[in-house]
Coordinates of C-alpha atoms and ligand atoms in Angstrom, one line a residue:
M163 CA 0.3 -0.1 -0.5
L164 CA 1.5 3.0 -0.6
R165 CA 0.3 5.7 1.4
F166 CA -1.0 9.3 1.0
G167 CA -0.7 13.2 2.4
I168 CA -3.0 14.8 0.6
L169 CA -2.0 19.0 1.3
S170 CA -4.6 20.9 2.0
T171 CA -8.2 20.4 1.8
A172 CA -9.5 21.5 -1.6
K173 CA -12.8 20.3 -3.2
I174 CA -11.5 18.0 -6.0
G175 CA -9.7 16.0 -3.3
R176 CA -12.6 16.0 -0.4
T177 CA -15.3 15.2 -3.0
T178 CA -13.0 13.1 -5.7
V179 CA -9.7 12.3 -5.6
A180 CA -9.8 11.0 -1.5
P181 CA -12.7 8.8 -2.1
A182 CA -10.9 7.5 -5.4
I183 CA -7.8 7.3 -3.5
Q184 CA -9.5 4.8 -0.7
D185 CA -11.5 2.7 -2.6
A186 CA -8.2 1.7 -4.8
E187 CA -6.7 -1.6 -4.3
N188 CA -2.5 -0.2 -3.7
C189 CA -3.2 3.1 -2.1
V190 CA -4.9 4.9 1.3
V191 CA -5.1 8.0 2.2
S192 CA -2.5 8.2 5.2
A193 CA -2.4 11.7 6.3
I194 CA -4.4 15.3 5.2
A195 CA -2.2 18.7 6.0
S196 CA -4.0 21.8 6.1
R197 CA -3.3 25.6 7.1
D198 CA -6.3 24.5 9.3
L199 CA -4.9 21.9 11.8
S200 CA -9.1 21.9 12.5
R201 CA -10.2 21.3 8.6
A202 CA -7.7 18.5 7.7
R203 CA -8.9 17.1 11.5
D204 CA -12.3 17.2 9.6
M205 CA -11.3 16.3 6.0
A206 CA -9.4 12.9 7.6
D207 CA -12.1 11.8 10.4
R208 CA -14.6 12.1 7.5
F209 CA -12.7 9.7 5.5
S210 CA -10.7 7.6 8.5
V211 CA -7.9 9.0 7.6
P212 CA -5.0 7.9 10.7
H213 CA -3.0 11.7 10.4
A214 CA -4.0 15.1 10.3
F215 CA -1.6 18.0 10.5
G216 CA -2.2 22.0 10.5
S217 CA 0.9 22.3 8.2
Y218 CA 1.6 21.3 4.6
E219 CA 5.8 21.3 5.9
E220 CA 4.9 19.5 9.0
M221 CA 3.3 16.8 6.7
L222 CA 5.8 16.5 4.3
A223 CA 8.8 16.0 6.9
S224 CA 7.2 13.3 8.5
D225 CA 7.6 9.2 8.2
V226 CA 3.7 8.0 8.0
I227 CA 3.7 9.1 4.1
D228 CA 5.6 7.9 1.3
A229 CA 3.7 10.1 -1.7
V230 CA 1.3 13.4 -1.9
Y231 CA -1.4 14.3 -3.5
I232 CA -1.7 17.8 -4.1
P233 CA -4.3 19.4 -5.4
L234 CA -3.4 23.6 -4.1
P235 CA -4.3 26.6 -6.6
S236 CA -2.6 25.7 -9.4
S237 CA 0.2 29.0 -9.2
Q238 CA 1.4 26.6 -5.7
H239 CA 1.8 23.5 -7.9
V240 CA 5.2 24.4 -8.9
D241 CA 7.0 25.0 -5.8
W242 CA 5.3 22.6 -3.4
T243 CA 5.6 19.5 -5.8
I244 CA 10.0 20.3 -5.7
K245 CA 9.7 20.6 -2.0
A246 CA 7.7 17.2 -1.7
A247 CA 10.5 15.6 -3.5
Q248 CA 12.9 16.7 -1.6
A249 CA 11.2 15.8 1.5
G250 CA 11.6 12.2 -0.7
K251 CA 7.6 12.1 -1.7
H252 CA 6.7 10.0 -5.1
V253 CA 3.8 13.4 -6.0
L254 CA 1.0 13.5 -7.7
C255 CA -0.3 17.2 -8.4
E256 CA -3.3 18.8 -9.8
K257 CA -2.9 19.9 -12.9
P258 CA -2.2 22.1 -14.4
I259 CA 1.4 21.1 -12.8
A260 CA 3.0 24.4 -13.4
L261 CA 1.3 28.0 -15.7
K262 CA 5.2 27.8 -18.1
A263 CA 7.0 25.2 -20.0
E264 CA 9.8 26.0 -18.0
D265 CA 8.6 25.4 -14.8
I266 CA 8.4 22.1 -16.1
E267 CA 11.8 21.0 -17.0
R268 CA 12.5 22.4 -13.3
L269 CA 10.1 19.4 -12.1
I270 CA 12.3 17.0 -14.2
A271 CA 15.4 18.2 -12.6
A272 CA 13.6 18.2 -9.2
R273 CA 12.4 14.4 -10.0
D274 CA 15.6 13.3 -10.8
A275 CA 17.7 14.3 -8.3
N276 CA 15.6 13.0 -5.9
K277 CA 14.5 9.9 -7.2
V278 CA 10.9 10.3 -7.6
L279 CA 7.5 9.7 -9.0
I280 CA 6.2 13.0 -10.4
C281 CA 3.4 12.9 -11.9
E282 CA 0.4 15.9 -13.3
A283 CA -3.1 13.9 -11.9
F284 CA -4.9 14.1 -15.9
M285 CA -7.3 11.0 -14.9
I286 CA -9.2 11.3 -18.3
A287 CA -5.5 9.5 -19.6
Y288 CA -6.8 6.5 -17.3
A289 CA -10.4 7.0 -18.7
P290 CA -11.6 4.0 -20.7
V291 CA -13.6 6.0 -23.0
W292 CA -10.0 7.6 -24.0
K293 CA -8.3 5.0 -24.4
K294 CA -11.4 3.3 -26.7
V295 CA -10.8 6.6 -28.8
R296 CA -7.4 5.7 -29.2
E297 CA -7.8 2.3 -30.7
L298 CA -10.4 3.2 -32.7
L299 CA -8.4 6.0 -34.2
A300 CA -5.4 3.6 -34.5
D301 CA -7.6 1.2 -36.2
G302 CA -8.7 3.1 -39.1
A303 CA -12.3 3.6 -37.9
I304 CA -12.3 6.7 -39.6
G305 CA -9.8 6.3 -42.9
T306 CA -7.3 9.4 -42.5
L307 CA -8.4 12.0 -39.9
K308 CA -8.4 15.6 -40.8
H309 CA -9.9 17.3 -38.5
V310 CA -10.3 17.1 -34.8
Q311 CA -13.5 19.8 -32.6
G312 CA -13.5 20.3 -29.2
A313 CA -15.4 22.7 -26.5
F314 CA -14.7 22.8 -23.0
T315 CA -16.9 25.6 -21.0
Y316 CA -19.0 26.2 -18.0
F317 CA -20.1 29.3 -16.2
N318 CA -18.4 30.9 -13.2
R319 CA -17.7 34.4 -12.3
D320 CA -17.5 33.6 -8.3
A321 CA -14.4 36.9 -7.7
E322 CA -13.5 34.3 -4.7
N323 CA -12.9 31.0 -7.0
M324 CA -9.6 30.4 -7.8
R325 CA -10.5 30.4 -11.2
N326 CA -10.7 34.2 -11.5
I327 CA -7.6 35.0 -10.1
P328 CA -4.2 35.5 -11.5
E329 CA -2.0 35.2 -9.2
L330 CA -3.5 32.1 -8.1
G331 CA -2.9 30.7 -11.2
G332 CA -6.6 31.5 -12.4
G333 CA -8.1 31.1 -16.0
G334 CA -9.8 29.3 -18.5
L335 CA -6.8 27.4 -20.6
P336 CA -4.4 26.7 -17.4
D337 CA -8.2 25.3 -15.7
I338 CA -9.7 23.5 -19.1
G339 CA -7.6 24.4 -21.8
V340 CA -4.8 21.8 -21.0
Y341 CA -7.6 19.2 -20.9
L342 CA -8.2 19.9 -24.9
A343 CA -4.5 19.6 -25.0
M344 CA -3.7 17.2 -23.6
A345 CA -6.9 15.1 -25.1
S346 CA -6.1 16.0 -28.7
R347 CA -2.4 14.3 -27.9
M348 CA -2.4 11.8 -26.3
A349 CA -5.5 10.1 -28.5
T350 CA -4.1 10.6 -31.9
G351 CA -0.3 10.8 -30.9
T352 CA 0.1 13.8 -32.6
E353 CA 2.3 16.7 -31.0
P354 CA 0.7 20.7 -32.7
L355 CA 3.1 22.1 -35.0
R356 CA 1.8 25.6 -35.0
I357 CA -0.9 27.9 -33.3
Q358 CA -4.0 30.5 -34.1
A359 CA -6.0 31.5 -31.5
T360 CA -8.2 34.5 -30.1
T361 CA -7.9 35.1 -26.4
E362 CA -10.7 37.3 -23.7
R363 CA -9.7 38.2 -20.9
D364 CA -12.2 39.5 -18.1
P365 CA -12.1 43.2 -17.9
E366 CA -12.5 43.0 -13.6
F367 CA -10.6 39.4 -12.9
G368 CA -7.4 39.7 -15.5
T369 CA -8.6 36.0 -16.0
D370 CA -8.4 34.5 -19.4
I371 CA -12.5 33.5 -19.7
Y372 CA -13.0 32.7 -23.5
S373 CA -10.1 31.2 -26.2
S374 CA -10.6 30.0 -30.1
V375 CA -8.3 28.3 -30.7
K376 CA -6.7 26.7 -34.1
A377 CA -3.4 24.1 -34.0
D378 CA -2.1 22.8 -36.9
F379 CA -0.9 18.9 -35.8
G380 CA 0.5 18.7 -39.7
S381 CA -2.0 15.8 -41.6
F382 CA -5.0 17.7 -39.8
D383 CA -6.0 20.2 -37.7
F384 CA -7.7 20.9 -34.3
S385 CA -10.3 24.0 -33.2
F386 CA -11.3 25.0 -30.3
Y387 CA -12.7 26.6 -27.3
V388 CA -12.8 27.0 -23.7
A389 CA -14.9 29.6 -22.2
T390 CA -15.4 29.8 -18.1
Q391 CA -18.2 32.0 -18.6
M392 CA -20.5 29.8 -20.8
A393 CA -23.0 27.2 -20.1
N394 CA -21.6 24.3 -19.3
R395 CA -20.6 22.4 -22.5
Q396 CA -18.7 19.1 -23.0
V397 CA -17.6 17.5 -26.8
M398 CA -14.9 16.5 -29.4
V399 CA -15.7 15.1 -32.9
F400 CA -13.0 13.9 -34.3
H401 CA -13.0 13.7 -38.3
G402 CA -11.6 11.3 -41.4
T403 CA -12.0 10.6 -45.1
E404 CA -14.5 7.4 -43.6
G405 CA -16.4 9.3 -40.6
F406 CA -16.4 10.7 -37.6
I407 CA -16.2 10.1 -33.5
E408 CA -17.6 12.2 -31.0
V409 CA -16.9 11.9 -27.8
K410 CA -19.8 13.3 -25.3
S411 CA -18.4 14.1 -21.9
P412 CA -15.0 13.8 -22.6
F413 CA -13.9 14.9 -18.9
N414 CA -16.0 14.6 -16.3
A415 CA -19.0 12.5 -17.4
D416 CA -19.3 11.4 -13.8
R417 CA -20.4 16.0 -13.5
W418 CA -21.3 16.8 -16.9
G419 CA -24.0 13.2 -18.1
A420 CA -23.6 9.9 -19.7
E421 CA -19.7 9.2 -21.5
E422 CA -20.2 7.9 -24.6
I423 CA -18.9 7.5 -27.8
E424 CA -20.2 7.2 -31.2
L425 CA -18.8 6.1 -34.4
T426 CA -20.0 6.8 -37.2
N427 CA -18.3 5.1 -40.5
Q428 CA -20.1 5.6 -43.7
K429 CA -17.6 3.6 -46.3
H430 CA -18.4 1.0 -44.4
D431 CA -22.1 2.1 -43.4
V432 CA -21.0 1.7 -39.7
S433 CA -23.3 3.4 -36.9
Q434 CA -21.5 2.1 -33.7
I435 CA -22.8 3.7 -29.8
F436 CA -19.7 2.9 -26.9
R437 CA -20.6 3.5 -23.8
F438 CA -18.8 3.5 -20.5
Q439 CA -20.2 3.3 -17.0
D440 CA -18.9 4.3 -13.6
S441 CA -15.6 4.1 -15.1
R442 CA -13.5 6.1 -11.8
Q443 CA -11.4 7.1 -14.1
Y444 CA -9.7 9.1 -10.5
K445 CA -9.1 5.6 -9.2
R446 CA -7.7 4.4 -11.9
Q447 CA -5.2 7.1 -11.8
A448 CA -4.5 6.7 -8.3
E449 CA -3.4 2.9 -8.5
A450 CA -1.7 3.8 -12.0
F451 CA 0.4 6.1 -9.7
A452 CA 0.6 3.7 -7.0
G453 CA 1.8 0.7 -8.7
A454 CA 4.9 3.1 -10.7
A455 CA 5.9 5.0 -7.9
Q456 CA 5.5 1.3 -6.1
G457 CA 8.4 -0.2 -9.6
E458 CA 5.6 -1.4 -11.7
K459 CA 5.4 -1.2 -14.6
A460 CA 2.4 1.6 -15.2
E461 CA 1.6 3.9 -17.8
V462 CA 1.4 7.2 -16.2
V463 CA 1.5 11.1 -17.5
T464 CA 5.0 11.7 -17.2
L465 CA 6.0 15.0 -16.3
E466 CA 7.8 15.0 -20.2
N467 CA 4.4 14.8 -21.5
S468 CA 2.7 17.4 -19.4
L469 CA 6.3 19.2 -21.1
L470 CA 5.0 19.0 -24.7
N471 CA 1.4 19.8 -23.3
Q472 CA 2.3 23.3 -21.3
R473 CA 4.7 24.3 -24.7
F474 CA 0.8 23.9 -26.4
I475 CA -0.2 25.9 -23.7
D476 CA 1.8 28.3 -24.1
A477 CA 2.1 29.1 -28.0
I478 CA -1.7 30.0 -27.1
Y479 CA -1.2 32.6 -25.0
R480 CA 1.2 34.2 -27.4
A481 CA -0.1 33.2 -30.3
S482 CA -3.1 35.3 -28.9
E483 CA -1.0 38.5 -28.1
K484 CA 0.8 38.5 -30.6
G485 CA -1.9 37.6 -34.0
G486 CA -0.9 34.7 -36.9
W487 CA 0.8 31.8 -36.8
E488 CA 3.3 30.8 -33.2
A489 CA 4.7 27.9 -33.7
V490 CA 4.9 25.4 -30.6
Ligands
NAP951 N1 -8.5 16.7 -12.4 C1 -9.8 17.4 -12.1 O1 -10.9 16.6 -12.5 C2 -10.1 19.2 -11.1 C3 -11.3 18.9 -10.7 C4 -11.4 20.9 -10.3 C5 -10.0 21.3 -10.3 N2 -8.8 20.7 -9.9 C6 -7.6 21.5 -10.1 O2 -7.0 21.1 -8.3 C7 -6.2 21.5 -7.9 C8 -7.7 22.5 -6.7 O3 -8.7 23.3 -7.2 P1 -10.4 23.2 -6.0 O4 -10.9 24.3 -6.3 O5 -10.4 21.7 -5.8 O6 -9.5 24.2 -4.8 P2 -9.9 24.8 -3.7 O7 -11.6 23.8 -3.3 O8 -10.3 26.0 -4.0 O9 -9.3 24.8 -2.9 C9 -7.9 24.6 -2.6 C10 -7.1 24.6 -1.2 O10 -6.1 25.0 -1.3 C11 -5.3 25.9 -0.1 N3 -5.4 26.6 -0.1 C12 -3.1 27.4 0.1 N4 -3.2 28.3 -0.1 C13 -4.4 28.9 -0.4 C14 -4.7 30.3 -0.8 N5 -4.0 31.4 -0.9 N6 -6.0 30.2 -1.2 C15 -6.7 29.5 -1.7 N7 -6.4 28.2 -0.8 C16 -5.4 27.9 0.0 C17 -6.9 25.6 0.3 O11 -6.4 24.6 2.0 P3 -6.3 25.0 3.6 O12 -7.1 25.3 3.8 O13 -6.7 23.4 3.6 O14 -4.4 24.3 3.4 C18 -7.4 25.5 0.3 O15 -8.8 24.1 0.3 C19 -6.3 23.3 -9.1 O16 -5.6 23.3 -9.3 C20 -7.8 23.0 -9.9 O17 -6.3 23.2 -11.2 C21 -8.5 19.2 -10.8

């Protein structure tokens, strides 16, 4: 059993990741740390966790954990990941693990110097629905891929929410744009070459609230938008010479509706729906990470993969500032 400590009482930890770790076969939550000991105790009691700490530093220095899960505000991910690695703990850190590609290079150096595992918590990388999309594309189920479309939007104008506070790493691209970047790369096994983008910022918050992006992947294009002040929507469509694949609720099917892939192949007269129920992507993530940390051959999101993903996001910001095509 890999023993996790959770750094903070963040909502995603409370509602989703702590239960998933407790549910997993090869890991367990052994400690919770909060800036406020009583909050740590409350959460520890709720999940029958034996240890609670009133500071993150104390938990990192303790020997009751082997690994940390970090769901802090995004601007704090890099510093706390490095501190945890220096304390000899493996790290599963929430997305976006960094806000700039050069910081991921620092994380790679920290990982190698301290001989620990560091992974960004991209739960979609462990979802059966995405494994199926990869297989369908690789098997030529839609012929040759020509175009990918994507959207991920929600409405949140809460001035207290991390997503609307620049100092905490707010913004639509770091919060949800990263999923579209990861999903397109992961499904196709291809990297973007150049980007065109427009980005709109909230006049009050200063965070990016809408981005419309066109990415040239060489053999296909990917156009998508992300928004934090539009009605909820999640979709990805892969369109090829013979047909198309629509992925419904591609990122949070647990909260956003049915997890389904619809495959249409006009050449072979195929129309098929693949349904995935209870796919437990967070539990699979915890198990893969714990396996890899314990030396098993488990596929995880490597920092090298995260670095390429962040270069995609960095290029979107550059393209939207300069106009025209921007090389990734
Ligand atoms: N993978 C996913 O599905 C998913 C979903 C949602 C969010 N996320 C990611 O998870 C991270 C946390 O998101 P969240 O919405 O769960 O966060 P949240 O509820 O706002 O919690 C963040 C936690 O960080 C701690 N913290 C330390 N310094 C802080 C500061 N200056 N301001 C506010 N909180 C501070 C607080 O814990 P203590 O007071 O206990 O120390 C707080 O509870 C983000 O990076 C986000 O992108 C991932």
